CSV table of C-alpha atoms and ligand atoms in Angstrom, one decimal:
chain,number,residue,atom,x,y,z
A,28,MET,CA,-24.5,16.9,19.0
A,29,SER,CA,-24.0,17.0,22.8
A,30,ASP,CA,-26.6,14.7,23.2
A,31,LYS,CA,-24.5,12.1,21.6
A,32,ASN,CA,-21.6,13.0,23.9
A,33,GLU,CA,-23.4,12.7,27.3
A,34,TRP,CA,-22.7,9.5,30.1
A,35,GLY,CA,-25.9,8.0,30.6
A,36,SER,CA,-24.7,8.1,34.6
A,37,ASN,CA,-22.3,8.7,37.2
A,38,LEU,CA,-21.2,5.3,36.9
A,39,SER,CA,-20.5,4.9,33.2
A,40,PHE,CA,-17.9,8.0,33.9
A,41,ILE,CA,-15.9,6.5,36.4
A,42,LEU,CA,-15.7,3.2,35.2
A,43,ALA,CA,-14.6,4.5,31.8
A,44,MET,CA,-12.2,7.1,33.6
A,45,VAL,CA,-11.2,3.6,35.3
A,46,GLY,CA,-10.5,2.4,32.0
A,47,SER,CA,-8.5,4.8,30.3
A,48,ALA,CA,-6.3,5.2,33.4
A,49,VAL,CA,-6.0,0.9,33.8
A,50,GLY,CA,-3.8,0.0,30.8
A,51,LEU,CA,-0.4,-1.7,30.0
A,52,GLY,CA,1.3,1.0,32.5
A,53,ASN,CA,-0.6,-0.9,35.3
A,54,ILE,CA,0.3,-4.5,34.6
A,55,TRP,CA,3.7,-4.5,32.7
A,56,ARG,CA,5.4,-1.4,34.1
A,57,TYR,CA,4.7,-0.4,37.7
A,58,PRO,CA,5.6,-3.7,38.8
A,59,TYR,CA,9.0,-3.1,37.6
A,60,VAL,CA,9.6,0.4,38.4
A,61,LEU,CA,8.7,-0.4,42.2
A,62,TYR,CA,10.7,-2.6,42.2
A,63,SER,CA,14.3,-1.3,40.5
A,64,ASN,CA,13.5,2.4,42.7
A,65,GLY,CA,14.1,0.9,46.1
A,66,GLY,CA,11.1,-1.5,46.5
A,67,GLY,CA,8.8,-0.9,49.9
A,68,ALA,CA,11.0,2.9,50.3
A,69,PHE,CA,9.2,3.6,46.9
A,70,TYR,CA,5.9,3.9,48.2
A,71,ILE,CA,7.0,7.2,50.3
A,72,PRO,CA,7.9,9.6,46.9
A,73,TYR,CA,4.3,7.1,45.0
A,74,ILE,CA,2.3,8.5,47.9
A,75,VAL,CA,3.8,12.1,47.8
A,76,ALA,CA,3.0,11.9,43.9
A,77,ILE,CA,-0.3,10.5,44.1
A,78,LEU,CA,-1.6,13.1,46.7
A,79,LEU,CA,0.5,16.4,45.9
A,80,MET,CA,0.3,15.6,41.9
A,81,GLY,CA,-2.4,13.2,40.8
A,82,VAL,CA,-5.7,13.7,43.3
A,83,PRO,CA,-5.3,17.8,42.8
A,84,PHE,CA,-4.3,17.8,39.0
A,85,LEU,CA,-6.9,15.9,38.3
A,86,ILE,CA,-9.5,17.8,40.1
A,87,LEU,CA,-8.5,20.8,37.7
A,88,GLU,CA,-8.6,18.9,34.5
A,89,TYR,CA,-12.2,17.7,35.6
A,90,GLY,CA,-12.8,20.6,37.2
A,91,VAL,CA,-11.9,23.6,33.6
A,92,GLY,CA,-13.8,20.3,31.7
A,93,TYR,CA,-17.1,20.1,33.2
A,94,ASN,CA,-17.2,24.2,33.3
A,95,TYR,CA,-16.8,24.5,29.3
A,96,LYS,CA,-18.5,21.2,29.0
A,97,SER,CA,-17.0,21.7,25.5
A,98,SER,CA,-13.4,20.2,23.5
A,99,PHE,CA,-10.0,20.6,24.7
A,100,PRO,CA,-9.1,23.6,22.3
A,101,LYS,CA,-12.3,25.1,22.8
A,102,ALA,CA,-12.0,25.9,25.7
A,103,ILE,CA,-8.7,27.2,26.2
A,104,ARG,CA,-9.1,28.9,23.0
A,105,LYS,CA,-11.9,31.2,25.1
A,106,ILE,CA,-9.2,31.1,27.9
A,107,ASN,CA,-7.1,33.3,25.6
A,108,SER,CA,-7.6,32.7,21.7
A,109,LYS,CA,-3.7,32.9,21.7
A,110,PHE,CA,-3.3,29.3,22.7
A,111,GLU,CA,-5.4,27.4,20.5
A,112,PHE,CA,-2.7,25.1,19.1
A,113,LEU,CA,-1.8,24.1,22.8
A,114,GLY,CA,-5.5,22.6,22.6
A,115,TRP,CA,-4.7,20.8,19.4
A,116,LEU,CA,-1.0,19.8,20.4
A,117,LEU,CA,-2.0,17.5,23.5
A,118,PRO,CA,-4.9,15.7,21.5
A,119,ILE,CA,-3.1,14.9,18.6
A,120,SER,CA,-0.2,13.8,20.5
A,121,VAL,CA,-2.3,11.4,22.5
A,122,PHE,CA,-3.8,10.8,18.9
A,123,ILE,CA,-0.3,9.1,18.1
A,124,ILE,CA,-0.3,7.3,21.5
A,125,MET,CA,-3.5,5.9,19.9
A,126,ILE,CA,-1.5,4.5,16.7
A,127,TYR,CA,1.5,2.8,18.2
A,128,TYR,CA,-1.6,1.4,21.4
A,129,SER,CA,-2.8,-0.8,18.5
A,130,CYS,CA,0.2,-2.7,17.6
A,131,ILE,CA,0.9,-3.8,21.3
A,132,LEU,CA,-2.6,-4.8,21.4
A,133,GLY,CA,-2.0,-7.0,18.4
A,134,TRP,CA,0.6,-8.3,19.5
A,135,ASP,CA,-1.2,-9.4,22.6
A,136,GLY,CA,-3.8,-10.5,20.5
A,137,ILE,CA,-1.8,-12.7,18.7
A,138,TYR,CA,-0.5,-14.1,22.4
A,139,VAL,CA,-4.2,-14.8,23.5
A,140,ILE,CA,-4.6,-16.9,20.4
A,141,LEU,CA,-0.6,-18.5,21.1
A,142,SER,CA,-1.2,-19.0,25.0
A,143,PHE,CA,-4.2,-22.2,24.5
A,144,PHE,CA,-1.4,-24.4,23.0
A,145,LYS,CA,2.1,-22.6,24.0
A,146,GLY,CA,2.6,-21.8,20.5
A,147,TRP,CA,5.6,-19.6,21.6
A,148,GLY,CA,7.8,-22.7,21.7
A,149,ALA,CA,10.9,-23.7,24.1
A,150,ASP,CA,12.4,-20.2,23.5
A,151,PRO,CA,10.3,-17.1,23.8
A,152,ASN,CA,12.7,-14.7,23.3
A,153,THR,CA,13.7,-15.7,20.4
A,154,TYR,CA,9.7,-16.4,19.5
A,155,PHE,CA,9.0,-13.0,20.0
A,156,ALA,CA,11.7,-10.9,18.5
A,157,THR,CA,12.9,-13.4,15.9
A,158,THR,CA,10.4,-15.4,14.5
A,159,LEU,CA,6.8,-12.7,15.3
A,160,LEU,CA,8.2,-9.4,14.8
A,161,GLN,CA,11.3,-10.2,12.8
A,162,SER,CA,12.5,-7.1,14.3
A,163,THR,CA,15.4,-5.5,13.7
A,164,GLU,CA,17.0,-1.7,14.7
A,165,SER,CA,17.5,-1.2,11.0
A,166,ILE,CA,15.4,1.7,8.8
A,167,SER,CA,15.5,-0.7,5.8
A,168,GLY,CA,13.2,-2.5,8.0
A,169,ILE,CA,10.0,-0.6,6.8
A,170,GLY,CA,10.9,-2.8,3.7
A,171,SER,CA,9.5,-6.2,4.9
A,172,PHE,CA,6.0,-5.9,5.9
A,173,ILE,CA,4.7,-8.8,8.2
A,174,PRO,CA,1.3,-9.6,7.5
A,175,VAL,CA,-0.2,-11.4,10.3
A,176,ILE,CA,0.6,-8.4,12.9
A,177,ALA,CA,-1.2,-6.2,10.3
A,178,ILE,CA,-4.3,-8.4,10.7
A,179,ALA,CA,-4.0,-8.5,14.5
A,180,MET,CA,-3.9,-4.4,14.0
A,181,LEU,CA,-6.9,-4.4,12.3
A,182,ILE,CA,-8.6,-6.5,14.1
A,183,SER,CA,-8.4,-4.1,17.0
A,184,TRP,CA,-8.8,-1.3,14.9
A,185,ALA,CA,-12.2,-2.8,14.1
A,186,ILE,CA,-13.2,-3.3,17.5
A,187,VAL,CA,-12.4,-0.2,18.5
A,188,TRP,CA,-14.2,2.0,15.6
A,189,TYR,CA,-17.5,-0.4,16.5
A,190,ILE,CA,-17.0,0.7,19.8
A,191,SER,CA,-16.9,4.4,19.2
A,192,HIS,CA,-18.5,5.5,16.3
A,193,LYS,CA,-21.9,4.5,18.5
A,194,ASP,CA,-22.9,7.0,20.7
A,195,LEU,CA,-20.9,8.0,24.0
A,196,GLU,CA,-23.0,5.7,26.2
A,197,GLU,CA,-24.2,3.4,24.0
A,198,GLY,CA,-20.7,2.5,22.6
A,199,LEU,CA,-17.8,3.3,25.6
A,200,GLY,CA,-20.2,4.1,28.1
A,201,LYS,CA,-21.4,0.6,28.2
A,202,VAL,CA,-18.3,-1.2,27.2
A,203,SER,CA,-16.8,0.4,30.2
A,204,LYS,CA,-19.5,-1.0,32.5
A,205,ILE,CA,-18.8,-4.6,31.1
A,206,LEU,CA,-15.5,-4.7,30.5
A,207,VAL,CA,-13.7,-2.9,33.6
A,208,PRO,CA,-15.5,-4.6,36.0
A,209,LEU,CA,-14.4,-8.0,34.2
A,210,LEU,CA,-11.2,-7.0,34.2
A,211,PHE,CA,-10.5,-6.4,37.9
A,212,ILE,CA,-12.2,-9.9,38.7
A,213,ILE,CA,-10.1,-11.8,35.9
A,214,MET,CA,-7.0,-10.3,37.4
A,215,VAL,CA,-8.3,-11.5,41.5
A,216,VAL,CA,-8.2,-14.8,39.9
A,217,ILE,CA,-4.9,-14.4,38.4
A,218,VAL,CA,-3.2,-12.6,41.4
A,219,VAL,CA,-5.0,-15.0,43.9
A,220,PHE,CA,-3.3,-18.4,42.1
A,221,SER,CA,0.2,-16.2,41.4
A,222,LEU,CA,-0.3,-15.9,45.5
A,223,SER,CA,-0.6,-19.4,46.4
A,224,LEU,CA,2.5,-20.7,43.8
A,225,PRO,CA,5.7,-22.2,45.6
A,226,GLY,CA,8.1,-19.5,46.2
A,227,ALA,CA,5.5,-16.4,45.5
A,228,MET,CA,7.2,-15.2,49.0
A,229,ILE,CA,10.6,-15.2,47.3
A,230,GLY,CA,9.3,-12.7,45.1
A,231,LEU,CA,7.5,-10.7,47.3
A,232,ASN,CA,10.4,-10.4,49.8
A,233,GLU,CA,12.4,-9.1,46.6
A,234,LEU,CA,10.3,-6.7,46.2
A,235,PHE,CA,9.0,-5.2,49.4
A,236,SER,CA,12.6,-5.0,51.2
A,237,PRO,CA,12.9,-1.7,51.2
A,238,ASP,CA,16.2,0.5,50.4
A,239,TRP,CA,15.5,3.1,52.6
A,240,SER,CA,18.7,4.9,51.2
A,241,LEU,CA,17.5,5.5,47.8
A,242,LEU,CA,14.6,7.9,49.4
A,243,LEU,CA,17.6,10.3,49.0
A,244,ASP,CA,18.3,10.0,45.6
A,245,PHE,CA,16.6,12.1,43.2
A,246,ASN,CA,15.9,9.8,40.5
A,247,ILE,CA,13.6,7.5,42.1
A,248,TRP,CA,11.2,11.0,42.9
A,249,MET,CA,11.3,11.6,39.4
A,250,ALA,CA,10.0,8.1,38.5
A,251,ALA,CA,7.5,8.0,40.6
A,252,PHE,CA,5.9,11.3,39.7
A,253,GLY,CA,6.6,9.7,35.6
A,254,GLN,CA,4.6,7.0,36.8
A,255,ILE,CA,1.9,8.7,38.0
A,256,ILE,CA,1.5,10.9,34.8
A,257,PHE,CA,1.8,7.8,33.1
A,258,SER,CA,-0.5,5.3,35.2
A,259,LEU,CA,-3.3,8.4,35.8
A,260,SER,CA,-3.2,9.5,32.3
A,261,LEU,CA,-2.8,13.1,34.1
A,262,GLY,CA,-3.2,15.9,31.7
A,263,MET,CA,-3.4,14.6,28.2
A,264,SER,CA,-7.0,16.1,27.7
A,265,ILE,CA,-8.5,12.7,28.4
A,266,ALA,CA,-9.6,13.7,32.1
A,267,PHE,CA,-11.0,17.2,30.8
A,268,THR,CA,-12.8,16.0,27.6
A,269,TYR,CA,-14.4,13.0,30.5
A,270,ALA,CA,-15.4,15.8,32.5
A,271,SER,CA,-17.1,17.8,29.8
A,272,TYR,CA,-19.9,14.7,28.8
A,273,THR,CA,-20.7,14.9,32.4
A,274,GLY,CA,-24.2,15.5,33.5
A,275,GLU,CA,-25.1,18.8,36.2
A,276,SER,CA,-24.4,17.2,39.0
A,277,SER,CA,-21.3,15.4,39.2
A,278,ASP,CA,-19.7,15.1,42.8
A,279,LEU,CA,-15.7,15.4,41.0
A,280,ILE,CA,-13.6,15.6,43.9
A,281,THR,CA,-15.0,12.3,44.8
A,282,ASN,CA,-14.9,10.8,41.5
A,283,THR,CA,-11.2,12.0,41.4
A,284,LEU,CA,-10.6,10.4,44.9
A,285,SER,CA,-12.7,6.7,43.5
A,286,ILE,CA,-10.5,6.8,40.3
A,287,ALA,CA,-7.3,7.6,41.5
A,288,PHE,CA,-7.7,4.7,44.1
A,289,ALA,CA,-9.0,2.4,41.9
A,290,ASN,CA,-6.0,3.2,39.5
A,291,CYS,CA,-3.9,2.7,42.3
A,292,ALA,CA,-4.8,-0.9,44.2
A,293,PHE,CA,-4.9,-2.1,40.5
A,294,GLU,CA,-1.1,-1.6,39.6
A,295,ASN,CA,-0.5,-2.7,43.4
A,296,PHE,CA,-2.4,-5.7,43.0
A,297,CYS,CA,-0.3,-6.4,40.1
A,298,ALA,CA,2.9,-5.8,41.2
A,299,LEU,CA,1.7,-8.3,43.9
A,300,GLY,CA,0.9,-11.2,40.9
A,301,VAL,CA,3.9,-10.7,38.9
A,302,PHE,CA,6.5,-10.8,41.5
A,303,SER,CA,4.8,-13.9,43.0
A,304,ILE,CA,5.5,-15.5,39.6
A,305,LEU,CA,8.7,-14.1,39.2
A,306,GLY,CA,9.5,-16.0,43.0
A,307,TYR,CA,7.9,-19.3,41.6
A,308,MET,CA,10.1,-18.8,38.3
A,309,SER,CA,13.2,-18.1,40.5
A,310,LEU,CA,13.0,-21.2,42.9
A,311,GLU,CA,12.0,-23.3,40.1
A,312,SER,CA,15.1,-22.1,37.8
A,313,GLY,CA,17.4,-21.4,40.2
A,314,THR,CA,17.8,-17.5,38.6
A,315,ALA,CA,17.9,-15.3,41.1
A,316,ILE,CA,14.6,-12.8,40.5
A,317,ALA,CA,16.6,-9.3,39.8
A,318,ASP,CA,17.8,-11.6,35.6
A,319,LEU,CA,14.3,-12.4,35.3
A,320,VAL,CA,12.7,-8.7,36.1
A,321,THR,CA,11.9,-6.8,32.9
A,322,GLN,CA,9.7,-4.3,31.6
A,323,GLY,CA,7.5,-3.8,28.7
A,324,THR,CA,7.1,-6.0,26.3
A,325,GLY,CA,10.2,-8.1,27.6
A,326,LEU,CA,7.6,-8.8,30.7
A,327,VAL,CA,4.9,-9.6,29.0
A,328,PHE,CA,6.0,-11.7,25.8
A,329,VAL,CA,9.0,-12.8,26.7
A,330,ALA,CA,9.0,-13.5,30.7
A,331,TYR,CA,5.8,-14.6,31.1
A,332,PRO,CA,5.5,-17.3,28.1
A,333,THR,CA,8.9,-18.6,29.9
A,334,VAL,CA,7.0,-19.1,33.3
A,335,LEU,CA,3.9,-20.4,32.1
A,336,ASN,CA,6.1,-23.2,29.8
A,337,VAL,CA,7.1,-24.6,33.5
A,338,LEU,CA,3.9,-24.1,35.0
A,339,GLY,CA,2.2,-27.1,33.7
A,340,GLN,CA,-1.5,-28.1,32.9
A,341,TYR,CA,-2.3,-24.4,34.9
A,342,ALA,CA,-0.8,-22.7,32.5
A,343,TYR,CA,-3.8,-23.6,29.7
A,344,ILE,CA,-6.2,-21.8,31.9
A,345,ILE,CA,-4.0,-18.6,33.5
A,346,GLY,CA,-2.4,-18.2,30.2
A,347,PRO,CA,-5.5,-17.2,28.0
A,348,LEU,CA,-6.9,-15.4,31.3
A,349,PHE,CA,-3.5,-12.9,31.6
A,350,PHE,CA,-2.7,-12.2,28.2
A,351,ILE,CA,-6.8,-11.3,27.7
A,352,THR,CA,-6.5,-9.2,31.1
A,353,VAL,CA,-4.0,-7.4,29.1
A,354,TYR,CA,-6.3,-6.7,26.1
A,355,LEU,CA,-9.3,-5.9,27.8
A,356,ALA,CA,-6.9,-3.3,29.8
A,357,GLY,CA,-5.4,-2.0,26.5
A,358,LEU,CA,-8.4,-1.9,24.8
A,359,THR,CA,-10.1,-0.1,27.2
A,360,SER,CA,-7.5,2.6,27.4
A,361,ILE,CA,-6.8,2.8,23.7
A,362,LEU,CA,-10.4,3.7,23.8
A,363,SER,CA,-10.2,6.9,25.9
A,364,THR,CA,-7.5,8.2,23.2
A,365,ILE,CA,-9.5,9.2,20.7
A,366,GLU,CA,-11.7,10.9,22.4
A,367,PRO,CA,-9.8,14.5,22.6
A,368,LEU,CA,-9.2,14.6,19.0
A,369,ALA,CA,-12.6,13.4,18.1
A,370,PHE,CA,-14.6,15.7,19.7
A,371,SER,CA,-12.4,18.5,18.8
A,372,ILE,CA,-13.0,18.0,15.4
A,373,GLN,CA,-16.7,17.5,15.9
A,374,ASN,CA,-16.7,20.4,18.0
A,375,LYS,CA,-14.9,23.2,15.6
A,376,PHE,CA,-15.9,21.3,12.2
A,377,THR,CA,-19.6,20.7,13.2
A,378,TRP,CA,-18.5,16.7,11.9
A,379,SER,CA,-21.0,13.7,13.2
A,380,ARG,CA,-19.8,11.9,15.8
A,381,SER,CA,-19.9,8.5,13.6
A,382,LYS,CA,-18.5,10.2,11.1
A,383,THR,CA,-15.7,11.6,12.6
A,384,MET,CA,-14.6,8.3,14.9
A,385,THR,CA,-14.9,6.2,11.0
A,386,ILE,CA,-12.5,9.1,9.7
A,387,LEU,CA,-10.2,8.9,12.4
A,388,CYS,CA,-10.1,5.2,12.7
A,389,LEU,CA,-9.3,4.9,8.8
A,390,LEU,CA,-6.7,7.6,9.2
A,391,GLY,CA,-5.1,5.5,12.2
A,392,ALA,CA,-5.7,2.2,11.0
A,393,VAL,CA,-3.6,3.2,7.4
A,394,LEU,CA,-0.7,4.9,9.5
A,395,SER,CA,-0.4,2.2,12.1
A,396,MET,CA,0.8,0.0,9.6
A,397,ILE,CA,4.1,1.2,9.8
A,398,TYR,CA,4.8,-0.8,13.2
A,399,ALA,CA,3.6,-4.1,10.9
A,400,THR,CA,7.0,-3.7,9.6
A,401,ALA,CA,10.1,-5.1,10.3
A,402,PHE,CA,11.1,-1.9,11.8
A,403,GLY,CA,8.2,-1.6,13.6
A,404,GLY,CA,9.0,-2.7,17.3
A,405,THR,CA,12.3,-0.4,17.5
A,406,LEU,CA,9.9,2.5,16.3
A,407,LEU,CA,7.2,1.7,18.9
A,408,GLY,CA,9.9,2.3,21.4
A,409,TYR,CA,11.4,5.7,19.9
A,410,VAL,CA,8.0,6.7,19.3
A,411,ASP,CA,6.9,6.1,23.2
A,412,ALA,CA,10.1,7.8,24.7
A,413,TYR,CA,9.4,10.6,22.4
A,414,ILE,CA,5.3,11.4,22.8
A,415,ASN,CA,5.7,10.6,26.4
A,416,GLN,CA,8.8,12.2,27.8
A,417,ILE,CA,9.2,15.3,25.4
A,418,ALA,CA,6.0,15.7,24.1
A,419,ILE,CA,2.8,15.1,26.6
A,420,LEU,CA,5.1,16.3,29.1
A,421,LEU,CA,5.6,19.9,27.6
A,422,GLY,CA,2.2,20.3,27.1
A,423,VAL,CA,0.8,19.2,30.7
A,424,VAL,CA,3.1,22.0,32.0
A,425,PHE,CA,1.6,24.5,29.6
A,426,GLU,CA,-2.3,23.3,30.4
A,427,CYS,CA,-1.0,23.4,34.2
A,428,ILE,CA,0.1,27.3,33.9
A,429,VAL,CA,-3.1,27.6,31.2
A,430,PHE,CA,-6.0,26.2,33.9
A,431,ALA,CA,-4.1,27.6,37.2
A,432,TRP,CA,-3.0,30.9,36.0
A,433,ILE,CA,-4.8,32.3,33.0
A,434,PHE,CA,-8.4,30.4,33.8
A,435,LYS,CA,-8.3,31.1,38.1
A,436,CYS,CA,-8.2,28.1,39.2
A,437,GLU,CA,-10.1,29.8,42.4
A,438,ASN,CA,-13.1,30.4,40.8
A,439,ILE,CA,-14.4,26.9,40.4
A,440,ILE,CA,-13.5,26.2,44.3
A,441,PRO,CA,-16.9,26.6,45.4
A,442,VAL,CA,-19.0,24.7,43.5
A,443,LEU,CA,-16.8,22.0,43.5
A,444,ASN,CA,-17.0,22.2,47.2
A,445,LYS,CA,-20.3,22.5,47.3
A,446,ARG,CA,-20.6,19.4,45.7
A,447,SER,CA,-18.0,16.9,47.1
A,448,LYS,CA,-19.5,14.5,50.0
A,449,THR,CA,-15.2,13.7,50.7
A,450,LEU,CA,-12.7,16.3,50.3
A,451,LYS,CA,-13.3,20.2,50.4
A,452,LEU,CA,-10.6,22.3,48.4
A,453,GLY,CA,-9.4,25.4,50.5
A,454,LYS,CA,-6.1,27.5,49.9
A,455,TRP,CA,-4.2,24.8,49.7
A,456,TRP,CA,-5.0,23.6,46.8
A,457,THR,CA,-4.3,26.8,44.7
A,458,VAL,CA,-0.7,26.7,45.7
A,459,VAL,CA,-0.6,23.3,44.9
A,460,VAL,CA,-1.8,23.7,41.5
A,461,LYS,CA,0.2,27.1,41.0
A,462,TYR,CA,3.2,26.8,42.2
A,463,ILE,CA,3.8,23.6,43.1
A,464,LEU,CA,2.8,21.3,40.0
A,465,PRO,CA,4.2,23.6,37.4
A,466,ILE,CA,7.7,23.4,39.4
A,467,PHE,CA,7.4,19.5,39.6
A,468,ILE,CA,5.8,18.8,36.3
A,469,ALA,CA,9.1,20.7,34.4
A,470,ILE,CA,11.6,19.1,36.1
A,471,VAL,CA,10.6,15.6,35.7
A,472,TRP,CA,10.3,17.2,32.0
A,473,ILE,CA,13.8,18.6,31.8
A,474,GLY,CA,14.5,15.4,33.7
A,475,GLY,CA,13.0,13.2,30.8
A,476,VAL,CA,14.0,15.0,27.7
A,477,LEU,CA,18.3,14.6,29.0
A,478,ASP,CA,17.5,10.8,29.6
A,479,VAL,CA,16.2,10.5,26.0
A,480,ILE,CA,19.1,12.7,24.4
A,481,ASN,CA,22.0,11.5,26.5
A,482,SER,CA,20.3,7.4,25.6
A,483,SER,CA,19.3,8.4,21.9
A,484,SER,CA,21.0,7.3,18.8
A,485,ASN,CA,21.6,9.2,15.8
A,486,ASP,CA,18.1,7.0,13.6
A,487,GLN,CA,16.7,7.8,17.2
A,488,LEU,CA,16.9,11.7,16.6
A,489,ILE,CA,16.5,11.7,13.6
A,490,VAL,CA,13.0,9.7,14.5
A,491,PHE,CA,12.6,13.1,16.8
A,492,GLY,CA,13.1,15.2,14.2
A,493,ILE,CA,10.5,14.1,12.1
A,494,LEU,CA,7.5,13.4,14.8
A,495,THR,CA,8.4,16.9,16.1
A,496,VAL,CA,8.1,18.1,12.4
A,497,ILE,CA,4.5,16.3,12.1
A,498,LEU,CA,3.0,17.5,15.4
A,499,ILE,CA,3.8,20.7,14.6
A,500,VAL,CA,2.5,21.2,11.1
A,501,LEU,CA,-0.8,19.1,12.5
A,502,THR,CA,-1.3,21.3,15.1
A,503,ALA,CA,-0.4,24.3,13.1
A,504,VAL,CA,-3.6,23.2,10.2
A,505,PHE,CA,-6.2,22.5,13.0
A,506,THR,CA,-5.5,25.8,14.7
A,507,LYS,CA,-5.4,27.8,10.9
A,508,LEU,CA,-8.5,26.1,9.5
A,509,PRO,CA,-11.6,28.2,9.4
A,510,ALA,CA,-14.5,26.6,11.9
A,511,THR,CA,-17.8,25.9,10.7
A,512,ASN,CA,-19.3,25.6,13.9
A,513,LYS,CA,-20.7,29.0,14.6
A,514,ASP,CA,-20.9,28.7,18.1
A,515,TRP,CA,-16.8,27.6,18.0
A,516,ASP,CA,-15.9,31.2,20.0
A,517,GLU,CA,-19.3,30.8,22.0
A,518,THR,CA,-18.4,28.6,25.5
A,519,GLU,CA,-20.9,29.0,28.5
A,520,ASN,CA,-19.6,28.6,31.7
A,521,ARG,CA,-21.2,25.9,33.8
A,522,LEU,CA,-19.4,27.1,37.5
B,609,LIG,N1,-2.9,5.1,31.7
B,609,LIG,C1,-2.6,3.9,30.8
B,609,LIG,C2,-1.9,2.8,31.3
B,609,LIG,O1,-1.3,3.3,32.9
B,609,LIG,C3,-1.2,4.8,29.9
B,609,LIG,C4,-2.1,5.7,28.6
B,609,LIG,C5,-1.7,6.8,28.4
B,609,LIG,C6,-3.5,5.9,28.4
B,609,LIG,C7,-2.3,7.7,27.4
B,609,LIG,C8,-4.5,6.6,27.6
B,609,LIG,C9,-3.6,7.4,27.0
B,609,LIG,O2,-1.5,2.3,31.2
């Protein structure tokens, strides 16, 4: 089994990891986070978050994943069998992300086609919310099914299945080597074009004019840490799983630095493009930038089409390129969300990679149809808030404690250092991962929970309750089911 789950080269590993990290979070989340948290001043908490959390945590996740060369629950069970449930909680949560990510991919797929003829018409806002999604906040919307979204989502599932069910290097490895560089190239074209637009400087001035006073505001520090966790896909058992697929002599520390750098460079580059375009729009329409800036679906599916509407002929080139980039970024991320659960199932129940992927994709596709309804868009927002701000962060705090304290992270330092051609770990790393990280992430978690609970409607709280039950039941089932793999309790240390 393990021969099918191994990268063909270090490059495949790095590019697949960059593909996972670079996603919708870089394109639609980061520019907004940067702008609304002090502009240029945000770089201070952001860089602190990368150095203090991003890099040390990734090294920890990679190091332990590499050491066990096995799935996440198997490794956790080896560290302490009482914690196997935690080993399932994160891969299951990440699979839930996959199910709604397929919906965003579906929407974007539709926009790729619309962008060739500006099919969203003169009022992109009404088109997106009303014509396409028929969006309603009422749960009864689950009853009205929207076939066109369902078809777009099923196409995404078919692509994901086609790539994932092959052996690792044949599928994900090869695809990452093509798509990730392509993604970077198209983004360069879009950003260079955006920078050349009249008004670009208005947007950039607005983006970077620092509001230093905000540095004293606790919220911008939380925003920086939250962004880095989401953007680098930290602690989600993805980095762990990818590292366990690596060969013998990986230089994990240098790989971590390259991946963190590529991801953060990409998102800052995107911010340049997004704000130049918004500057142009502000010049054309006389609207203040502050009124144009939105995040998430608003930016991609409303603000961008609005800009494309005033861009004339160029829009027929830049529009499709932009929506294709979002599609590629989303695709390389969604491919990473199936790996942790799939590898765990293969590992515990001795299923083949291809059978596991086929069953998970079928199951995911069926479940995802709940988002192809009029309530889908609203539900997606609820599930996203719950999984990212509550479930995953809690798993991440536990993961950090189990890896740093129970596994004893200092044991892996000598081997990681021996292979490293760049940074060497010292006592500072142990202090960071044992003390600073769990405390910081716990604070971000508490902040996130309070925020979600304070701003939730009753419907939202009901959805949170249902998701909590689903997570507990699935985690218990996977933990309790007897392993068919007789090696389930035998895991070697590689380091
Ligand atoms: N890191 C991805 C992004 O920036 C998001 C993601 C989260 C991907 C979880 C996979 C899993 O968009």
